[in-house]
DNA sequence: TTGGATTGGTTGCTTTTTGCAACCTTTGTT
DNA sequence: AACAAAGGTTGCAAAAAGCAACCAATCCAA
């Protein structure tokens, strides 16, 4: 009953933009960016991880234009990062919740956050410490690990200085 | 997440471009996205990790417009993700190389790649397997770990369904 | 050493995407 | 019933992206 009735007819002329054209990019990084590769989408996901669920709250907390928010929420729902749930008592009133796919972006957000904390720290700012509930201790630094659990750098895995060994 | 409160209008009555106005965002995710939060920037970094260094190669491999490439490379250099090195013999001829800061985006790219592989796999496609050189074995799935090494989900750390319990 | 191809851009112009404000319809409240 | 709030939509102006043409320096081959 609470259908997304307005998706087709009312959405803008539905262009084939660069974003659409990457839909089938063979590289999964490109396909991931197709889902969440713009500024607002990832911030919306971040906000959803903080507990925000309502349109109006996203709008106020992010300071995003309403039409852009609409567009991004719809896109995130279409990409199954969020689901739109009708929580109305006698009609419709919506919530946008993270799906499993959306929750699974957690390591991406943590990696980005840690990178920002390390390289773009504002002078006075202490980095926000993510603390897990069970132990009450900060989470570990996120890393790429080999089979034996040793941390790996890009040079250990990719050919960033050996152009002839290209992974793709 | 202490910035829950002050993420109210993240953009004040924006006079400058959105990007400039996020420079001093208190959230490190936003600041990270300010450096690499657009489509092309992250793909350029990905390509650099594969070994690409030259303007023309980026252009051909990514199919990006030349003026946009110019702009992004300059921005990445300004943000110290890449460095521009003159490798000319009798004049100038440039290479764009990852800085330490740029190489340190490796976990972000791996997290994105694994997410894309898990959730957006094209039917026939096997995911690209990142293999470390030393062991010749695939890297582990990237995860957020607690102090004891146990994997954590977003619900273990953030308050995505308990808005009142906001992590400090 | 000359002439053509390559590299690394810049310039103008057109198309898309954003941001902003105003407006509109459906709920929820009193 | 009257009014406020939620959740959008619409129209318009400004910014960013894409595209093609052009350009100056450098390298390469004869």
mmCIF file of C-alpha atoms (C1' of nucleotides) in Angstrom:
data_model
loop_
_atom_site.group_PDB
_atom_site.id
_atom_site.type_symbol
_atom_site.label_atom_id
_atom_site.label_comp_id
_atom_site.label_asym_id
_atom_site.label_seq_id
_atom_site.Cartn_x
_atom_site.Cartn_y
_atom_site.Cartn_z
ATOM 1 C CA UNK A 1 0.000 0.000 0.000
ATOM 2 C CA UNK A 2 2.742 2.421 0.764
ATOM 3 C CA UNK A 3 4.173 2.146 -2.674
ATOM 4 C CA UNK A 4 6.760 4.382 -4.222
ATOM 5 C CA UNK A 5 4.148 5.452 -6.644
ATOM 6 C CA UNK A 6 5.986 8.485 -7.827
ATOM 7 C CA UNK A 7 9.185 6.870 -8.932
ATOM 8 C CA UNK A 8 8.638 6.702 -12.639
ATOM 9 C CA UNK A 9 6.270 9.427 -13.712
ATOM 10 C CA UNK A 10 7.458 12.284 -11.594
ATOM 11 C CA UNK A 11 11.179 11.784 -11.488
ATOM 12 C CA UNK A 12 13.132 14.142 -13.718
ATOM 13 C CA UNK A 13 13.576 13.133 -17.360
ATOM 14 C CA UNK A 14 15.611 10.119 -16.238
ATOM 15 C CA UNK A 15 18.893 10.643 -17.977
ATOM 16 C CA UNK A 16 21.639 8.276 -18.715
ATOM 17 C CA UNK A 17 24.321 10.048 -16.792
ATOM 18 C CA UNK A 18 27.882 9.046 -16.075
ATOM 19 C CA UNK A 19 26.580 7.320 -13.012
ATOM 20 C CA UNK A 20 24.230 5.125 -14.924
ATOM 21 C CA UNK A 21 26.936 4.274 -17.362
ATOM 22 C CA UNK A 22 29.112 2.833 -14.605
ATOM 23 C CA UNK A 23 26.390 0.496 -13.479
ATOM 24 C CA UNK A 24 28.013 -2.352 -15.300
ATOM 25 C CA UNK A 25 31.575 -1.405 -14.796
ATOM 26 C CA UNK A 26 33.591 -4.577 -14.378
ATOM 27 C CA UNK A 27 35.388 -3.104 -11.395
ATOM 28 C CA UNK A 28 33.566 -3.566 -8.132
ATOM 29 C CA UNK A 29 35.039 -0.359 -6.779
ATOM 30 C CA UNK A 30 33.314 1.513 -9.568
ATOM 31 C CA UNK A 31 30.091 -0.338 -8.925
ATOM 32 C CA UNK A 32 30.306 0.399 -5.227
ATOM 33 C CA UNK A 33 30.853 4.064 -6.012
ATOM 34 C CA UNK A 34 27.868 3.915 -8.268
ATOM 35 C CA UNK A 35 25.741 3.160 -5.227
ATOM 36 C CA UNK A 36 27.333 5.410 -2.646
ATOM 37 C CA UNK A 37 30.026 7.322 -4.474
ATOM 38 C CA UNK A 38 28.717 10.789 -4.054
ATOM 39 C CA UNK A 39 29.098 13.156 -1.213
ATOM 40 C CA UNK A 40 25.614 13.024 0.162
ATOM 41 C CA UNK A 41 24.924 9.326 -0.111
ATOM 42 C CA UNK A 42 27.732 8.373 2.202
ATOM 43 C CA UNK A 43 26.840 11.100 4.670
ATOM 44 C CA UNK A 44 23.266 9.880 4.684
ATOM 45 C CA UNK A 45 24.513 6.386 5.441
ATOM 46 C CA UNK A 46 26.744 7.739 8.180
ATOM 47 C CA UNK A 47 23.792 9.563 9.654
ATOM 48 C CA UNK A 48 21.657 6.439 9.417
ATOM 49 C CA UNK A 49 24.338 4.604 11.394
ATOM 50 C CA UNK A 50 23.996 7.227 14.083
ATOM 51 C CA UNK A 51 20.339 6.360 14.303
ATOM 52 C CA UNK A 52 18.657 8.877 12.042
ATOM 53 C CA UNK A 53 15.670 7.428 10.244
ATOM 54 C CA UNK A 54 13.325 10.225 9.333
ATOM 55 C CA UNK A 55 13.361 12.424 6.281
ATOM 56 C CA UNK A 56 13.085 15.598 8.297
ATOM 57 C CA UNK A 57 15.902 14.602 10.620
ATOM 58 C CA UNK A 58 18.236 13.834 7.760
ATOM 59 C CA UNK A 59 17.356 17.160 6.296
ATOM 60 C CA UNK A 60 18.027 19.118 9.446
ATOM 61 C CA UNK A 61 21.129 17.241 10.514
ATOM 62 C CA UNK A 62 22.807 17.315 7.141
ATOM 63 C CA UNK A 63 21.609 20.665 5.877
ATOM 64 C CA UNK A 64 20.905 19.085 2.500
ATOM 65 C CA UNK A 65 18.449 20.504 0.006
ATOM 66 C CA UNK A 66 15.134 18.693 0.179
ATOM 67 C CA UNK A 67 15.001 17.730 -3.455
ATOM 68 C CA UNK A 68 18.514 16.326 -3.341
ATOM 69 C CA UNK A 69 17.703 14.434 -0.173
ATOM 70 C CA UNK A 70 14.651 13.005 -1.894
ATOM 71 C CA UNK A 71 16.695 11.951 -4.845
ATOM 72 C CA UNK A 72 19.412 10.356 -2.734
ATOM 73 C CA UNK A 73 17.032 8.530 -0.442
ATOM 74 C CA UNK A 74 15.177 7.154 -3.429
ATOM 75 C CA UNK A 75 18.404 6.070 -5.011
ATOM 76 C CA UNK A 76 19.661 4.462 -1.825
ATOM 77 C CA UNK A 77 16.359 2.620 -1.533
ATOM 78 C CA UNK A 78 16.588 1.486 -5.149
ATOM 79 C CA UNK A 79 20.115 0.300 -4.510
ATOM 80 C CA UNK A 80 18.916 -1.514 -1.401
ATOM 81 C CA UNK A 81 21.159 0.347 0.962
ATOM 82 C CA UNK A 82 18.125 1.726 2.761
ATOM 83 C CA UNK A 83 14.573 0.465 2.996
ATOM 84 C CA UNK A 84 11.563 2.726 3.249
ATOM 85 C CA UNK A 85 9.192 1.574 5.928
ATOM 86 C CA UNK A 86 5.710 2.887 6.476
ATOM 87 C CA UNK A 87 5.296 3.443 10.185
ATOM 88 C CA UNK A 88 2.094 5.462 9.949
ATOM 89 C CA UNK A 89 -0.655 4.733 12.435
ATOM 90 C CA UNK A 90 -3.562 5.735 10.258
ATOM 91 C CA UNK A 91 -1.855 6.630 7.044
ATOM 92 C CA UNK A 92 1.673 6.942 5.850
ATOM 93 C CA UNK A 93 4.636 8.215 7.731
ATOM 94 C CA UNK A 94 7.990 6.921 6.665
ATOM 95 C CA UNK A 95 11.245 5.750 8.080
ATOM 96 C CA UNK A 96 14.396 5.010 6.165
ATOM 97 C CA UNK A 97 16.336 2.170 7.710
ATOM 98 C CA UNK A 98 19.611 0.586 6.826
ATOM 99 C CA UNK A 99 19.364 -2.793 5.149
ATOM 100 C CA UNK A 100 21.944 -5.502 5.724
ATOM 101 C CA UNK A 101 23.691 -4.199 2.664
ATOM 102 C CA UNK A 102 23.685 -0.741 4.160
ATOM 103 C CA UNK A 103 24.921 -1.886 7.547
ATOM 104 C CA UNK A 104 27.674 -3.702 5.768
ATOM 105 C CA UNK A 105 29.117 -0.362 4.730
ATOM 106 C CA UNK A 106 30.321 -0.003 8.293
ATOM 107 C CA UNK A 107 33.940 -0.929 7.548
ATOM 108 C CA UNK A 108 34.003 1.547 4.673
ATOM 109 C CA UNK A 109 32.845 4.364 6.924
ATOM 110 C CA UNK A 110 35.229 3.375 9.690
ATOM 111 C CA UNK A 111 38.120 3.239 7.248
ATOM 112 C CA UNK A 112 37.235 6.667 5.926
ATOM 113 C CA UNK A 113 36.855 8.064 9.415
ATOM 114 C CA UNK A 114 40.186 6.716 10.551
ATOM 115 C CA UNK A 115 41.869 8.064 7.465
ATOM 116 C CA UNK A 116 40.346 11.477 8.060
ATOM 117 C CA UNK A 117 41.380 11.382 11.695
ATOM 118 C CA UNK A 118 44.917 10.489 10.796
ATOM 119 C CA UNK A 119 45.517 12.866 7.934
ATOM 120 C CA UNK A 120 43.058 15.708 8.268
ATOM 121 C CA UNK A 121 42.821 16.238 11.957
ATOM 122 C CA UNK A 122 41.771 19.719 12.916
ATOM 123 C CA UNK A 123 44.250 21.233 15.301
ATOM 124 C CA UNK A 124 42.386 21.171 18.569
ATOM 125 C CA UNK A 125 40.132 18.276 17.745
ATOM 126 C CA UNK A 126 40.565 14.939 19.355
ATOM 127 C CA UNK A 127 39.375 12.287 16.929
ATOM 128 C CA UNK A 128 36.034 10.748 17.664
ATOM 129 C CA UNK A 129 36.736 7.412 19.257
ATOM 130 C CA UNK A 130 34.502 4.577 18.253
ATOM 131 C CA UNK A 131 33.972 2.421 21.288
ATOM 132 C CA UNK A 132 32.365 -0.974 21.223
ATOM 133 C CA UNK A 133 29.573 -1.576 23.672
ATOM 134 C CA UNK A 134 30.728 -4.865 25.073
ATOM 135 C CA UNK A 135 34.187 -3.867 26.211
ATOM 136 C CA UNK A 136 33.824 -0.112 26.252
ATOM 137 C CA UNK A 137 37.156 0.130 24.480
ATOM 138 C CA UNK A 138 38.067 1.801 21.209
ATOM 139 C CA UNK A 139 37.894 -0.299 18.097
ATOM 140 C CA UNK A 140 41.134 -1.352 16.459
ATOM 141 C CA UNK A 141 42.611 0.464 13.549
ATOM 142 C CA UNK A 142 41.127 -1.078 10.434
ATOM 143 C CA UNK A 143 43.662 -2.881 8.286
ATOM 144 C CA UNK A 144 44.096 -5.129 5.343
ATOM 145 C CA UNK A 145 45.467 -8.427 6.635
ATOM 146 C CA UNK A 146 47.061 -11.374 4.920
ATOM 147 C CA UNK A 147 46.069 -14.967 5.568
ATOM 148 C CA UNK A 148 48.319 -15.065 8.624
ATOM 149 C CA UNK A 149 46.917 -11.877 10.063
ATOM 150 C CA UNK A 150 49.843 -9.667 9.147
ATOM 151 C CA UNK A 151 48.941 -6.136 8.046
ATOM 152 C CA UNK A 152 49.470 -5.337 4.392
ATOM 153 C CA UNK A 153 50.159 -2.082 2.608
ATOM 154 C CA UNK A 154 49.155 -1.316 -0.934
ATOM 155 C CA UNK A 155 52.660 -2.207 -2.081
ATOM 156 C CA UNK A 156 52.343 -5.662 -0.600
ATOM 157 C CA UNK A 157 49.285 -6.359 -2.695
ATOM 158 C CA UNK A 158 48.983 -4.098 -5.683
ATOM 159 C CA UNK A 159 51.459 -3.105 -8.249
ATOM 160 C CA UNK A 160 51.515 0.557 -7.575
ATOM 161 C CA UNK A 161 55.163 0.729 -8.483
ATOM 162 C CA UNK A 162 55.270 -2.251 -10.786
ATOM 163 C CA UNK A 163 52.950 -1.207 -13.600
ATOM 164 C CA UNK A 164 53.461 -4.410 -15.558
ATOM 165 C CA UNK A 165 51.739 -6.524 -12.920
ATOM 166 C CA UNK A 166 48.250 -5.249 -13.226
ATOM 167 C CA UNK A 167 45.606 -6.864 -11.118
ATOM 168 C CA UNK A 168 42.699 -6.334 -13.451
ATOM 169 C CA UNK B 1 29.854 10.442 18.011
ATOM 170 C CA UNK B 2 29.961 13.780 19.648
ATOM 171 C CA UNK B 3 29.188 15.555 16.438
ATOM 172 C CA UNK B 4 25.685 14.263 16.375
ATOM 173 C CA UNK B 5 24.609 17.485 17.940
ATOM 174 C CA UNK B 6 26.590 19.915 15.901
ATOM 175 C CA UNK B 7 25.910 18.232 12.621
ATOM 176 C CA UNK B 8 22.842 20.373 12.464
ATOM 177 C CA UNK B 9 23.013 22.419 9.322
ATOM 178 C CA UNK B 10 26.410 21.076 8.327
ATOM 179 C CA UNK B 11 26.413 23.795 5.734
ATOM 180 C CA UNK B 12 25.770 27.213 7.118
ATOM 181 C CA UNK B 13 24.067 29.684 4.777
ATOM 182 C CA UNK B 14 26.569 28.438 2.262
ATOM 183 C CA UNK B 15 28.349 31.164 0.400
ATOM 184 C CA UNK B 16 31.109 29.007 -0.912
ATOM 185 C CA UNK B 17 30.765 25.790 -2.842
ATOM 186 C CA UNK B 18 29.615 22.812 -0.870
ATOM 187 C CA UNK B 19 33.048 21.314 -1.088
ATOM 188 C CA UNK B 20 34.834 24.286 0.355
ATOM 189 C CA UNK B 21 32.310 24.619 3.129
ATOM 190 C CA UNK B 22 32.959 21.089 4.371
ATOM 191 C CA UNK B 23 36.667 21.691 4.772
ATOM 192 C CA UNK B 24 36.246 22.383 8.454
ATOM 193 C CA UNK B 25 33.448 20.015 9.170
ATOM 194 C CA UNK B 26 33.926 18.601 12.641
ATOM 195 C CA UNK B 27 33.273 15.090 11.382
ATOM 196 C CA UNK B 28 36.310 13.380 9.985
ATOM 197 C CA UNK B 29 34.166 11.387 7.595
ATOM 198 C CA UNK B 30 33.032 14.636 6.046
ATOM 199 C CA UNK B 31 36.591 15.908 5.885
ATOM 200 C CA UNK B 32 37.760 12.691 4.301
ATOM 201 C CA UNK B 33 35.019 12.980 1.740
ATOM 202 C CA UNK B 34 36.103 16.507 1.117
ATOM 203 C CA UNK B 35 39.423 15.156 -0.145
ATOM 204 C CA UNK B 36 38.282 12.090 -2.016
ATOM 205 C CA UNK B 37 34.513 12.107 -1.819
ATOM 206 C CA UNK B 38 33.723 12.442 -5.447
ATOM 207 C CA UNK B 39 33.447 9.811 -8.018
ATOM 208 C CA UNK B 40 36.566 10.524 -9.986
ATOM 209 C CA UNK B 41 38.962 11.205 -7.152
ATOM 210 C CA UNK B 42 38.636 7.751 -5.691
ATOM 211 C CA UNK B 43 38.866 6.123 -9.089
ATOM 212 C CA UNK B 44 42.022 8.081 -9.782
ATOM 213 C CA UNK B 45 43.455 6.822 -6.506
ATOM 214 C CA UNK B 46 42.424 3.290 -7.374
ATOM 215 C CA UNK B 47 44.145 3.618 -10.716
ATOM 216 C CA UNK B 48 47.242 5.027 -9.055
ATOM 217 C CA UNK B 49 47.317 1.946 -6.832
ATOM 218 C CA UNK B 50 47.345 -0.180 -9.950
ATOM 219 C CA UNK B 51 50.447 1.664 -11.036
ATOM 220 C CA UNK B 52 49.169 4.424 -13.272
ATOM 221 C CA UNK B 53 51.212 7.593 -12.974
ATOM 222 C CA UNK B 54 50.845 9.575 -16.153
ATOM 223 C CA UNK B 55 48.187 12.089 -17.063
ATOM 224 C CA UNK B 56 47.526 10.481 -20.398
ATOM 225 C CA UNK B 57 47.222 7.028 -18.931
ATOM 226 C CA UNK B 58 44.701 8.156 -16.341
ATOM 227 C CA UNK B 59 42.766 9.795 -19.106
ATOM 228 C CA UNK B 60 42.673 6.763 -21.323
ATOM 229 C CA UNK B 61 42.083 4.208 -18.596
ATOM 230 C CA UNK B 62 39.313 6.130 -16.878
ATOM 231 C CA UNK B 63 37.701 7.785 -19.870
ATOM 232 C CA UNK B 64 37.510 11.018 -17.935
ATOM 233 C CA UNK B 65 37.248 14.449 -19.544
ATOM 234 C CA UNK B 66 40.628 16.129 -19.684
ATOM 235 C CA UNK B 67 39.616 19.286 -17.876
ATOM 236 C CA UNK B 68 38.034 17.300 -15.091
ATOM 237 C CA UNK B 69 41.096 15.121 -14.820
ATOM 238 C CA UNK B 70 43.231 18.236 -14.594
ATOM 239 C CA UNK B 71 41.065 19.611 -11.880
ATOM 240 C CA UNK B 72 41.024 16.389 -9.862
ATOM 241 C CA UNK B 73 44.749 15.776 -10.159
ATOM 242 C CA UNK B 74 45.428 19.321 -9.014
ATOM 243 C CA UNK B 75 43.064 18.906 -6.128
ATOM 244 C CA UNK B 76 44.537 15.586 -5.108
ATOM 245 C CA UNK B 77 47.985 17.149 -5.229
ATOM 246 C CA UNK B 78 46.793 20.081 -3.114
ATOM 247 C CA UNK B 79 45.291 17.650 -0.652
ATOM 248 C CA UNK B 80 48.565 15.728 -0.601
ATOM 249 C CA UNK B 81 47.041 12.493 -1.782
ATOM 250 C CA UNK B 82 49.216 12.606 -4.890
ATOM 251 C CA UNK B 83 52.494 14.353 -5.605
ATOM 252 C CA UNK B 84 53.459 15.728 -8.995
ATOM 253 C CA UNK B 85 56.986 14.780 -9.950
ATOM 254 C CA UNK B 86 58.900 16.201 -12.885
ATOM 255 C CA UNK B 87 60.583 13.307 -14.629
ATOM 256 C CA UNK B 88 61.540 15.205 -17.772
ATOM 257 C CA UNK B 89 64.961 14.655 -19.245
ATOM 258 C CA UNK B 90 65.401 18.056 -20.845
ATOM 259 C CA UNK B 91 62.270 19.795 -19.794
ATOM 260 C CA UNK B 92 59.174 18.833 -17.985
ATOM 261 C CA UNK B 93 57.242 15.637 -18.158
ATOM 262 C CA UNK B 94 55.173 14.739 -15.173
ATOM 263 C CA UNK B 95 54.229 11.823 -13.058
ATOM 264 C CA UNK B 96 51.573 11.724 -10.389
ATOM 265 C CA UNK B 97 52.499 9.425 -7.547
ATOM 266 C CA UNK B 98 50.703 8.421 -4.394
ATOM 267 C CA UNK B 99 51.975 10.030 -1.222
ATOM 268 C CA UNK B 100 51.942 8.183 2.089
ATOM 269 C CA UNK B 101 48.583 9.771 2.717
ATOM 270 C CA UNK B 102 47.375 8.471 -0.608
ATOM 271 C CA UNK B 103 48.720 4.969 -0.039
ATOM 272 C CA UNK B 104 46.991 5.002 3.298
ATOM 273 C CA UNK B 105 43.653 5.012 1.480
ATOM 274 C CA UNK B 106 44.287 1.363 0.718
ATOM 275 C CA UNK B 107 41.942 0.029 3.418
ATOM 276 C CA UNK B 108 39.194 2.347 2.206
ATOM 277 C CA UNK B 109 39.494 1.060 -1.340
ATOM 278 C CA UNK B 110 39.686 -2.560 -0.206
ATOM 279 C CA UNK B 111 36.608 -2.106 1.974
ATOM 280 C CA UNK B 112 34.726 -0.564 -0.921
ATOM 281 C CA UNK B 113 35.859 -3.303 -3.276
ATOM 282 C CA UNK B 114 34.826 -6.068 -0.941
ATOM 283 C CA UNK B 115 31.479 -4.422 -0.394
ATOM 284 C CA UNK B 116 30.956 -4.139 -4.117
ATOM 285 C CA UNK B 117 31.991 -7.748 -4.619
ATOM 286 C CA UNK B 118 29.616 -8.934 -1.953
ATOM 287 C CA UNK B 119 26.554 -6.921 -2.856
ATOM 288 C CA UNK B 120 26.855 -5.874 -6.472
ATOM 289 C CA UNK B 121 28.464 -8.807 -8.124
ATOM 290 C CA UNK B 122 27.741 -9.072 -11.801
ATOM 291 C CA UNK B 123 26.341 -12.430 -12.644
ATOM 292 C CA UNK B 124 29.188 -14.093 -14.407
ATOM 293 C CA UNK B 125 31.950 -12.115 -12.807
ATOM 294 C CA UNK B 126 34.258 -13.630 -10.321
ATOM 295 C CA UNK B 127 35.416 -10.913 -7.973
ATOM 296 C CA UNK B 128 38.939 -9.666 -8.416
ATOM 297 C CA UNK B 129 40.966 -11.389 -5.765
ATOM 298 C CA UNK B 130 43.562 -9.293 -4.081
ATOM 299 C CA UNK B 131 46.509 -11.506 -3.372
ATOM 300 C CA UNK B 132 49.444 -10.538 -1.248
ATOM 301 C CA UNK B 133 52.852 -11.041 -2.752
ATOM 302 C CA UNK B 134 54.512 -12.786 0.144
ATOM 303 C CA UNK B 135 52.087 -15.650 0.587
ATOM 304 C CA UNK B 136 50.321 -15.550 -2.739
ATOM 305 C CA UNK B 137 47.038 -15.903 -0.891
ATOM 306 C CA UNK B 138 43.952 -13.698 -0.932
ATOM 307 C CA UNK B 139 43.773 -10.968 1.663
ATOM 308 C CA UNK B 140 41.339 -11.375 4.528
ATOM 309 C CA UNK B 141 37.962 -9.763 4.551
ATOM 310 C CA UNK B 142 38.393 -6.336 6.051
ATOM 311 C CA UNK B 143 36.618 -5.892 9.365
ATOM 312 C CA UNK B 144 36.173 -3.637 12.307
ATOM 313 C CA UNK B 145 37.639 -5.416 15.326
ATOM 314 C CA UNK B 146 37.362 -4.794 19.031
ATOM 315 C CA UNK B 147 40.324 -4.744 21.372
ATOM 316 C CA UNK B 148 40.237 -8.525 21.621
ATOM 317 C CA UNK B 149 40.116 -9.040 17.913
ATOM 318 C CA UNK B 150 36.451 -9.898 17.673
ATOM 319 C CA UNK B 151 34.643 -8.544 14.617
ATOM 320 C CA UNK B 152 32.123 -5.791 15.259
ATOM 321 C CA UNK B 153 29.046 -4.721 13.366
ATOM 322 C CA UNK B 154 27.642 -1.251 13.282
ATOM 323 C CA UNK B 155 25.166 -2.228 15.991
ATOM 324 C CA UNK B 156 27.979 -3.214 18.320
ATOM 325 C CA UNK B 157 29.478 0.230 18.104
ATOM 326 C CA UNK B 158 27.011 2.819 16.938
ATOM 327 C CA UNK B 159 23.539 3.536 17.985
ATOM 328 C CA UNK B 160 21.814 2.922 14.737
ATOM 329 C CA UNK B 161 18.737 1.544 16.379
ATOM 330 C CA UNK B 162 19.117 3.089 19.779
ATOM 331 C CA UNK B 163 19.176 6.778 19.045
ATOM 332 C CA UNK B 164 19.243 7.738 22.704
ATOM 333 C CA UNK B 165 22.498 5.970 23.383
ATOM 334 C CA UNK B 166 24.893 8.113 21.495
ATOM 335 C CA UNK B 167 28.499 7.092 21.583
ATOM 336 C CA UNK B 168 30.804 9.800 22.809
ATOM 337 C "C1'" DT C 1 67.532 19.405 -38.016
ATOM 338 C "C1'" DT C 2 63.302 19.204 -39.413
ATOM 339 C "C1'" DG C 3 58.781 17.623 -39.103
ATOM 340 C "C1'" DG C 4 55.388 14.918 -37.138
ATOM 341 C "C1'" DA C 5 53.537 12.637 -33.098
ATOM 342 C "C1'" DT C 6 52.941 12.706 -28.011
ATOM 343 C "C1'" DT C 7 52.289 14.851 -23.615
ATOM 344 C "C1'" DG C 8 49.970 17.798 -20.735
ATOM 345 C "C1'" DG C 9 47.287 20.926 -20.673
ATOM 346 C "C1'" DT C 10 43.612 25.341 -21.659
ATOM 347 C "C1'" DT C 11 39.414 27.488 -23.644
ATOM 348 C "C1'" DG C 12 34.553 27.805 -24.981
ATOM 349 C "C1'" DC C 13 30.387 25.959 -25.185
ATOM 350 C "C1'" DT C 14 26.523 22.715 -23.921
ATOM 351 C "C1'" DT C 15 24.321 19.581 -20.840
ATOM 352 C "C1'" DT C 16 23.476 17.959 -15.983
ATOM 353 C "C1'" DT C 17 23.329 18.440 -11.367
ATOM 354 C "C1'" DT C 18 22.864 21.259 -7.318
ATOM 355 C "C1'" DG C 19 20.896 24.561 -4.113
ATOM 356 C "C1'" DC C 20 17.142 27.408 -2.806
ATOM 357 C "C1'" DA C 21 12.611 28.982 -2.024
ATOM 358 C "C1'" DA C 22 7.879 28.462 -2.658
ATOM 359 C "C1'" DC C 23 4.168 25.508 -2.762
ATOM 360 C "C1'" DC C 24 1.226 21.399 -2.016
ATOM 361 C "C1'" DT C 25 -1.013 17.264 -0.010
ATOM 362 C "C1'" DT C 26 -1.532 14.167 3.599
ATOM 363 C "C1'" DT C 27 -1.273 13.201 8.680
ATOM 364 C "C1'" DG C 28 -1.470 14.299 13.539
ATOM 365 C "C1'" DT C 29 -3.294 17.515 17.279
ATOM 366 C "C1'" DT C 30 -6.319 20.322 19.798
ATOM 367 C "C1'" DA D 1 -12.889 22.206 12.167
ATOM 368 C "C1'" DA D 2 -8.373 24.619 12.290
ATOM 369 C "C1'" DC D 3 -3.724 24.499 12.302
ATOM 370 C "C1'" DA D 4 0.905 22.570 12.428
ATOM 371 C "C1'" DA D 5 4.198 19.223 10.880
ATOM 372 C "C1'" DA D 6 5.948 15.602 7.725
ATOM 373 C "C1'" DG D 7 7.215 14.486 3.366
ATOM 374 C "C1'" DG D 8 7.513 15.732 -0.623
ATOM 375 C "C1'" DT D 9 7.286 18.431 -5.746
ATOM 376 C "C1'" DT D 10 8.163 22.389 -8.877
ATOM 377 C "C1'" DG D 11 10.577 26.128 -11.043
ATOM 378 C "C1'" DC D 12 14.441 28.777 -11.412
ATOM 379 C "C1'" DA D 13 19.410 30.282 -10.974
ATOM 380 C "C1'" DA D 14 24.090 28.814 -10.238
ATOM 381 C "C1'" DA D 15 27.718 25.436 -10.261
ATOM 382 C "C1'" DA D 16 29.911 21.468 -12.049
ATOM 383 C "C1'" DA D 17 30.644 17.984 -15.677
ATOM 384 C "C1'" DG D 18 31.292 16.578 -20.425
ATOM 385 C "C1'" DC D 19 32.953 17.469 -25.128
ATOM 386 C "C1'" DA D 20 35.600 19.123 -28.809
ATOM 387 C "C1'" DA D 21 38.927 22.154 -30.528
ATOM 388 C "C1'" DC D 22 43.143 24.245 -29.889
ATOM 389 C "C1'" DC D 23 48.034 24.988 -28.211
ATOM 390 C "C1'" DA D 24 52.801 25.019 -26.692
ATOM 391 C "C1'" DA D 25 56.467 22.318 -25.319
ATOM 392 C "C1'" DT D 26 59.045 17.838 -25.867
ATOM 393 C "C1'" DC D 27 60.418 13.637 -27.845
ATOM 394 C "C1'" DC D 28 61.521 10.691 -31.790
ATOM 395 C "C1'" DA D 29 62.900 9.164 -36.392
ATOM 396 C "C1'" DA D 30 64.938 10.076 -40.708
#
